[in-house]
Short mmCIF file of C-alpha atoms in Angstrom, two decimals:
data_model
loop_
_atom_site.label_atom_id
_atom_site.label_comp_id
_atom_site.label_asym_id
_atom_site.label_seq_id
_atom_site.Cartn_x
_atom_site.Cartn_y
_atom_site.Cartn_z
CA MET A 1 7.13 -4.10 -31.76
CA LYS A 2 9.73 -2.11 -29.85
CA ALA A 3 9.32 0.80 -32.28
CA ILE A 4 5.57 0.71 -31.72
CA LYS A 5 6.00 0.82 -27.92
CA ILE A 6 8.39 3.78 -28.20
CA SER A 7 5.96 5.59 -30.48
CA LEU A 8 3.10 5.01 -28.05
CA SER A 9 5.22 6.34 -25.19
CA VAL A 10 5.98 9.48 -27.18
CA VAL A 11 2.29 9.95 -27.93
CA VAL A 12 1.37 9.59 -24.23
CA VAL A 13 4.00 12.12 -23.14
CA ALA A 14 2.93 14.52 -25.88
CA ALA A 15 -0.70 14.18 -24.84
CA ILE A 16 0.13 14.93 -21.21
CA ALA A 17 2.13 17.98 -22.27
CA PHE A 18 -0.80 19.20 -24.37
CA PHE A 19 -3.22 18.76 -21.49
CA VAL A 20 -0.88 20.53 -19.10
CA ILE A 21 -0.70 23.57 -21.34
CA ARG A 22 -4.49 23.60 -21.71
CA SER A 23 -4.99 23.28 -17.96
CA PHE A 24 -3.77 26.72 -16.93
CA VAL A 25 -5.06 30.21 -17.29
CA ASP A 26 -3.71 31.46 -20.61
CA THR A 27 -0.83 33.81 -19.94
CA GLY A 28 0.30 34.01 -23.53
CA LYS A 29 3.69 33.26 -25.01
CA THR A 30 6.64 35.57 -24.45
CA GLY A 31 6.13 37.24 -27.80
CA GLU A 32 2.39 37.56 -27.26
CA ILE A 33 2.76 39.64 -24.13
CA SER A 34 5.21 41.90 -26.00
CA LEU A 35 7.67 42.22 -23.16
CA PRO A 36 11.35 42.82 -23.84
CA GLU A 37 13.59 39.91 -22.95
CA ASN A 38 16.84 40.15 -21.06
CA GLN A 39 19.57 37.83 -19.82
CA PHE A 40 17.57 36.94 -16.70
CA THR A 41 14.32 36.10 -18.44
CA ASN A 42 16.27 34.14 -21.06
CA ARG A 43 18.09 32.17 -18.38
CA ILE A 44 14.88 31.19 -16.63
CA THR A 45 13.20 30.32 -19.92
CA GLN A 46 16.11 27.99 -20.68
CA GLU A 47 15.82 26.45 -17.23
CA ILE A 48 12.11 25.84 -17.78
CA ASP A 49 12.87 24.21 -21.12
CA SER A 50 15.46 22.00 -19.39
CA LEU A 51 12.91 21.07 -16.73
CA GLY A 52 10.56 19.76 -19.39
CA LYS A 53 13.33 17.63 -20.89
CA LEU A 54 14.34 15.83 -17.69
CA PRO A 55 13.96 12.01 -17.64
CA GLU A 56 10.89 10.22 -16.30
CA ASN A 57 12.77 7.84 -14.04
CA LYS A 58 13.90 10.43 -11.48
CA PHE A 59 11.87 13.01 -9.59
CA CYS A 60 12.98 16.60 -10.09
CA LYS A 61 11.38 18.70 -7.38
CA ASP A 62 14.73 20.17 -6.40
CA PHE A 63 15.26 21.44 -9.94
CA TYR A 64 11.79 23.00 -9.93
CA ARG A 65 12.49 24.65 -6.60
CA GLU A 66 15.69 26.09 -8.00
CA VAL A 67 13.88 27.55 -11.02
CA SER A 68 11.17 29.00 -8.76
CA TYR A 69 13.81 30.48 -6.50
CA HIS A 70 15.50 32.21 -9.47
CA ILE A 71 12.16 33.66 -10.60
CA ASP A 72 11.39 35.03 -7.13
CA ASP A 73 14.93 36.27 -6.56
CA TYR A 74 15.21 38.09 -9.89
CA ALA A 75 11.73 39.55 -9.43
CA LYS A 76 12.61 40.90 -5.97
CA GLN A 77 15.67 42.56 -7.47
CA GLY A 78 13.61 43.97 -10.33
CA ARG A 79 15.73 42.23 -12.95
CA LEU A 80 12.95 40.68 -15.03
CA GLY A 81 11.71 43.93 -16.57
CA ALA A 82 12.63 47.55 -17.19
CA ASN A 83 9.97 48.73 -14.76
CA GLU A 84 7.73 47.44 -11.98
CA SER A 85 4.90 46.52 -14.36
CA GLU A 86 7.14 44.51 -16.70
CA ASN A 87 8.85 42.85 -13.76
CA LYS A 88 5.51 41.74 -12.31
CA GLN A 89 4.22 40.47 -15.66
CA TRP A 90 7.37 38.48 -16.28
CA LYS A 91 7.22 36.95 -12.81
CA GLU A 92 3.64 35.79 -13.33
CA HIS A 93 4.37 34.49 -16.81
CA LEU A 94 7.50 32.56 -15.82
CA THR A 95 5.91 31.21 -12.63
CA LYS A 96 3.01 29.75 -14.59
CA ASN A 97 5.29 28.31 -17.28
CA ALA A 98 7.56 26.72 -14.68
CA TYR A 99 4.57 25.23 -12.86
CA SER A 100 3.15 23.95 -16.13
CA ALA A 101 6.44 22.30 -17.12
CA TYR A 102 6.92 20.73 -13.70
CA VAL A 103 3.37 19.38 -13.40
CA GLY A 104 3.64 17.72 -16.80
CA LYS A 105 6.96 16.17 -15.83
CA PHE A 106 5.71 15.08 -12.40
CA ILE A 107 2.69 13.31 -13.91
CA SER A 108 4.97 11.46 -16.34
CA GLN A 109 7.30 10.48 -13.49
CA ALA A 110 4.43 9.27 -11.30
CA PHE A 111 3.05 7.02 -14.00
CA TYR A 112 6.57 5.81 -14.77
CA VAL A 113 6.59 4.43 -11.21
CA PHE A 114 3.09 2.98 -11.62
CA ARG A 115 4.02 1.22 -14.87
CA ASN A 116 6.94 -0.61 -13.24
CA SER A 117 6.87 -3.71 -11.06
CA GLU A 118 8.86 -2.30 -8.11
CA TRP A 119 6.92 0.30 -6.15
CA LYS A 120 9.32 1.80 -3.65
CA ILE A 121 7.71 3.18 -0.50
CA ASP A 122 9.74 6.39 -0.72
CA ASP A 123 8.54 6.97 -4.29
CA LEU A 124 4.92 6.40 -3.32
CA ASN A 125 5.21 8.73 -0.34
CA PHE A 126 6.65 11.45 -2.57
CA ILE A 127 3.95 11.03 -5.21
CA ARG A 128 1.25 11.09 -2.54
CA SER A 129 2.55 14.30 -0.99
CA GLU A 130 3.49 16.09 -4.21
CA TYR A 131 0.30 15.57 -6.19
CA GLN A 132 -1.71 16.92 -3.25
CA THR A 133 0.50 20.00 -3.05
CA LEU A 134 0.39 20.66 -6.78
CA ARG A 135 -3.35 20.14 -6.93
CA LYS A 136 -3.94 22.86 -4.35
CA SER A 137 -2.17 25.47 -6.47
CA GLU A 138 -4.21 28.40 -7.73
CA LEU A 139 -2.47 27.94 -11.08
CA LEU A 140 -4.37 24.73 -11.77
CA GLU A 141 -7.78 24.90 -13.38
CA LYS A 142 -10.17 22.65 -11.50
CA GLY A 143 -11.72 19.95 -13.67
CA SER A 144 -9.07 20.37 -16.37
CA PRO A 145 -7.41 17.39 -18.09
CA VAL A 146 -4.42 17.67 -15.77
CA ASP A 147 -6.68 17.86 -12.74
CA LYS A 148 -8.22 14.61 -14.00
CA GLU A 149 -4.72 13.09 -14.21
CA PHE A 150 -4.32 13.97 -10.55
CA THR A 151 -7.63 12.20 -9.87
CA LYS A 152 -6.26 9.14 -11.64
CA ILE A 153 -3.16 9.25 -9.41
CA GLN A 154 -5.43 9.52 -6.38
CA THR A 155 -7.42 6.48 -7.57
CA VAL A 156 -4.25 4.42 -7.97
CA LEU A 157 -2.98 5.34 -4.51
CA SER A 158 -6.38 4.74 -2.91
CA LYS A 159 -6.57 1.22 -4.31
CA TYR A 160 -2.97 0.58 -3.27
CA ASP A 161 -3.78 1.78 0.27
CA GLU A 162 -6.93 -0.35 0.37
CA ILE A 163 -4.99 -3.50 -0.46
CA THR A 164 -2.04 -2.76 1.82
CA GLY A 165 -4.49 -2.02 4.64
CA PHE A 166 -6.20 -5.36 4.05
CA ILE A 167 -2.87 -7.21 4.04
CA SER A 168 -1.78 -5.45 7.23
CA ALA A 169 -5.04 -6.40 8.95
CA CYS A 170 -4.55 -10.04 7.97
CA ARG A 171 -0.94 -10.07 9.14
CA GLY A 172 -1.87 -8.52 12.46
CA PHE A 173 -4.99 -10.59 13.07
CA SER A 174 -5.19 -12.37 16.39
CA TYR A 175 -7.88 -13.96 18.52
CA SER A 176 -6.99 -13.90 22.18
CA SER A 177 -10.17 -15.28 23.77
CA SER A 178 -9.46 -18.70 25.19
CA GLY A 179 -12.52 -19.67 27.18
CA LEU A 180 -13.90 -23.14 26.67
CA SER A 181 -16.91 -21.74 24.87
CA ASP A 182 -14.83 -19.44 22.63
CA ARG A 183 -14.30 -20.44 19.02
CA PHE A 184 -11.85 -19.16 16.47
CA PRO A 185 -13.71 -17.18 13.73
CA ILE A 186 -13.10 -19.59 10.87
CA ALA A 187 -15.82 -18.04 8.72
CA ASP A 188 -14.01 -14.70 8.89
CA MET A 189 -10.81 -16.40 7.78
CA GLN A 190 -12.59 -17.87 4.79
CA THR A 191 -13.92 -14.43 3.88
CA LYS A 192 -10.47 -12.85 4.13
CA ILE A 193 -8.82 -15.58 2.08
CA SER A 194 -11.55 -15.31 -0.51
CA ARG A 195 -10.99 -11.56 -0.71
CA ALA A 196 -7.23 -12.02 -1.19
CA ARG A 197 -7.83 -14.48 -4.00
CA GLN A 198 -10.35 -12.13 -5.56
CA TYR A 199 -7.81 -9.31 -5.64
CA LEU A 200 -5.33 -11.62 -7.35
CA SER A 201 -7.79 -12.94 -9.90
CA ASN A 202 -9.08 -9.42 -10.70
CA SER A 203 -5.62 -7.94 -11.34
CA LEU A 204 -5.79 -6.05 -8.04
CA ASP A 205 -8.77 -4.03 -9.34
CA ASN A 206 -6.57 -1.45 -11.06
CA ALA A 207 -4.59 -1.38 -14.30
CA TYR A 208 -1.59 0.21 -12.55
CA VAL A 209 -1.74 -1.35 -9.08
CA LYS A 210 -1.59 -4.78 -10.72
CA ASN A 211 2.01 -3.98 -11.73
CA CYS A 212 3.19 -3.96 -8.10
CA THR A 213 4.73 -7.41 -7.59
CA ARG A 214 5.09 -6.83 -3.85
CA LEU A 215 1.32 -6.69 -3.43
CA HIS A 216 0.89 -9.90 -5.41
CA ASP A 217 3.43 -11.67 -3.20
CA GLU A 218 1.91 -10.35 0.03
CA LEU A 219 -1.63 -11.29 -1.00
CA LYS A 220 -0.46 -14.83 -1.68
CA GLU A 221 0.89 -14.94 1.90
CA VAL A 222 -2.47 -14.02 3.47
CA PRO A 223 -3.59 -17.66 4.02
CA GLN A 224 -0.31 -18.44 5.78
CA ALA A 225 -0.66 -15.38 8.04
CA LEU A 226 -4.20 -16.35 9.02
CA PHE A 227 -3.17 -19.97 9.54
CA ARG A 228 -0.47 -18.78 11.95
CA ALA A 229 -3.10 -16.81 13.86
CA HIS A 230 -5.31 -19.91 14.10
CA VAL A 231 -2.42 -22.06 15.31
CA LYS A 232 -1.42 -19.42 17.88
CA TYR A 233 -4.97 -19.36 19.21
CA LEU A 234 -4.94 -23.15 19.64
CA ASP A 235 -1.51 -23.10 21.24
CA ASN A 236 -2.67 -20.51 23.77
CA LYS A 237 -5.86 -22.41 24.50
CA ILE A 238 -4.04 -25.71 24.98
CA ALA A 239 -1.55 -23.97 27.29
CA LYS A 240 -4.37 -22.48 29.37
CA TRP A 241 -6.33 -25.71 29.78
CA SER A 242 -3.49 -28.19 30.14
CA ASN A 243 -3.08 -29.90 33.50
CA MET A 244 -6.62 -28.93 34.51
CA TYR A 245 -7.85 -32.53 34.79
CA SER A 246 -7.65 -32.45 38.56
CA ASN A 247 -10.64 -30.09 38.52
CA TYR A 248 -12.86 -32.92 37.23
CA ASN A 249 -14.41 -35.74 39.18
CA SER A 250 -13.68 -38.47 36.66
CA GLN A 251 -11.91 -39.35 33.44
CA ARG A 252 -15.30 -39.30 31.70
CA ASP A 253 -16.10 -35.78 32.88
CA TYR A 254 -12.67 -34.57 31.79
CA ALA A 255 -13.05 -36.18 28.39
CA ASN A 256 -16.58 -34.89 27.78
CA ASP A 257 -16.19 -31.40 29.18
CA LEU A 258 -12.60 -30.53 28.26
CA TYR A 259 -10.63 -32.94 26.11
CA ARG A 260 -13.16 -33.59 23.35
CA PRO A 261 -14.35 -29.98 22.87
CA LEU A 262 -10.80 -28.74 22.47
CA LYS A 263 -9.83 -31.75 20.34
CA SER A 264 -12.70 -30.91 18.01
CA GLU A 265 -11.29 -27.39 17.63
CA ILE A 266 -7.93 -28.83 16.65
CA ASP A 267 -9.66 -31.10 14.14
CA ALA A 268 -11.46 -28.05 12.72
CA LEU A 269 -8.08 -26.83 11.51
CA ASP A 270 -8.92 -27.58 7.89
CA ASN A 271 -6.25 -27.26 5.21
CA ASP A 272 -8.92 -26.88 2.55
CA ILE A 273 -9.32 -23.39 4.01
CA TYR A 274 -5.67 -22.39 4.27
CA ASN A 275 -3.87 -24.66 1.80
CA VAL A 276 -0.47 -24.11 3.42
CA ALA A 277 2.65 -26.26 3.19
CA ASN A 278 3.21 -26.66 6.94
CA PHE A 279 -0.33 -27.74 7.76
CA ASP A 280 0.41 -31.40 8.51
CA SER A 281 3.34 -30.67 10.83
CA GLU A 282 1.43 -28.03 12.79
CA TYR A 283 -1.70 -30.15 13.05
CA LYS A 284 0.33 -33.09 14.36
CA ARG A 285 2.17 -30.91 16.85
CA LEU A 286 -1.06 -29.50 18.29
CA SER A 287 -2.72 -32.92 18.40
CA ASP A 288 0.27 -34.49 20.13
CA LYS A 289 0.38 -31.64 22.61
CA TRP A 290 -3.27 -32.06 23.60
CA ASN A 291 -3.10 -35.86 23.55
CA GLU A 292 -0.25 -35.66 26.02
CA ASP A 293 -2.57 -33.86 28.41
CA SER A 294 -5.11 -36.65 27.91
CA ARG A 295 -2.45 -39.22 28.73
CA LYS A 296 -1.59 -37.38 31.93
CA ALA A 297 -5.26 -37.20 32.80
CA TYR A 298 -5.61 -40.93 32.31
CA GLU A 299 -2.66 -41.60 34.63
CA TYR A 300 -4.04 -39.15 37.17
CA PHE A 301 -7.47 -40.77 37.35
CA ARG A 302 -6.03 -44.29 37.34
CA ASN A 303 -3.80 -43.47 40.30
CA PHE A 304 -6.70 -41.66 41.96
CA ARG A 305 -8.89 -44.78 41.74
CA ASN A 306 -6.13 -46.98 43.09
CA LYS A 307 -5.72 -44.94 46.22
#
């Protein structure tokens, strides 16, 4: 089984290399353009070969920059050919070959990240920036197989961004309105929790994004984040309306107009929606907090009647 996996990996890398070569304007091989080689062209050719042999698990933009620098530097000094025409042809040929080798390696490195379970933010930021830069190059044929690989990278990152944006919105959700007629948007919470579960059950909607364990863990935490927002809303509302019983003419008015409406909101805190471990403790804390206000109201109106 291990041999089969290795063979498949080799086939994938070979296929990407083939597509990369086919994705550029044909400049011909060194022998085909019939240009004399020298120590400088040979050195750069060797560097380009080395670039193509670098490992998948480490980005190599610095190496590519170094090769590109050598091409430009030797060309400026006229060292690539015996005359201006040869020098220019060699520069174009080597530039395209270096770009081709680097793009093929970059694509392999990007999908190496996508195939693994740990998606580092720095890696994703580099992939996002680099594929956009490489895709803008005039050396790339639009609609080519490699261009389509870039589209695939874009699709992966777009789905990743969609899910991280959803998680961030859930984590940052709050409902600050605390009027007596205001109600926490429970239906919206149900929709958000349902969406999080749908992502998880559908393998995050992408064959590569599903590999990111961090997203799986954060999606599982969505119900807890929304439950915290609901509890915070109730805490704030209880704090605002506590000790307000003196504004009512009787215990009955207080109970009907204030205590019971807010108590019903606390009772609407349904664990069938959130399914969190700390539900019971938080529900009891909120109930006790509001019941304490009711006890104070009872004492207030009893003393008021006895005066």
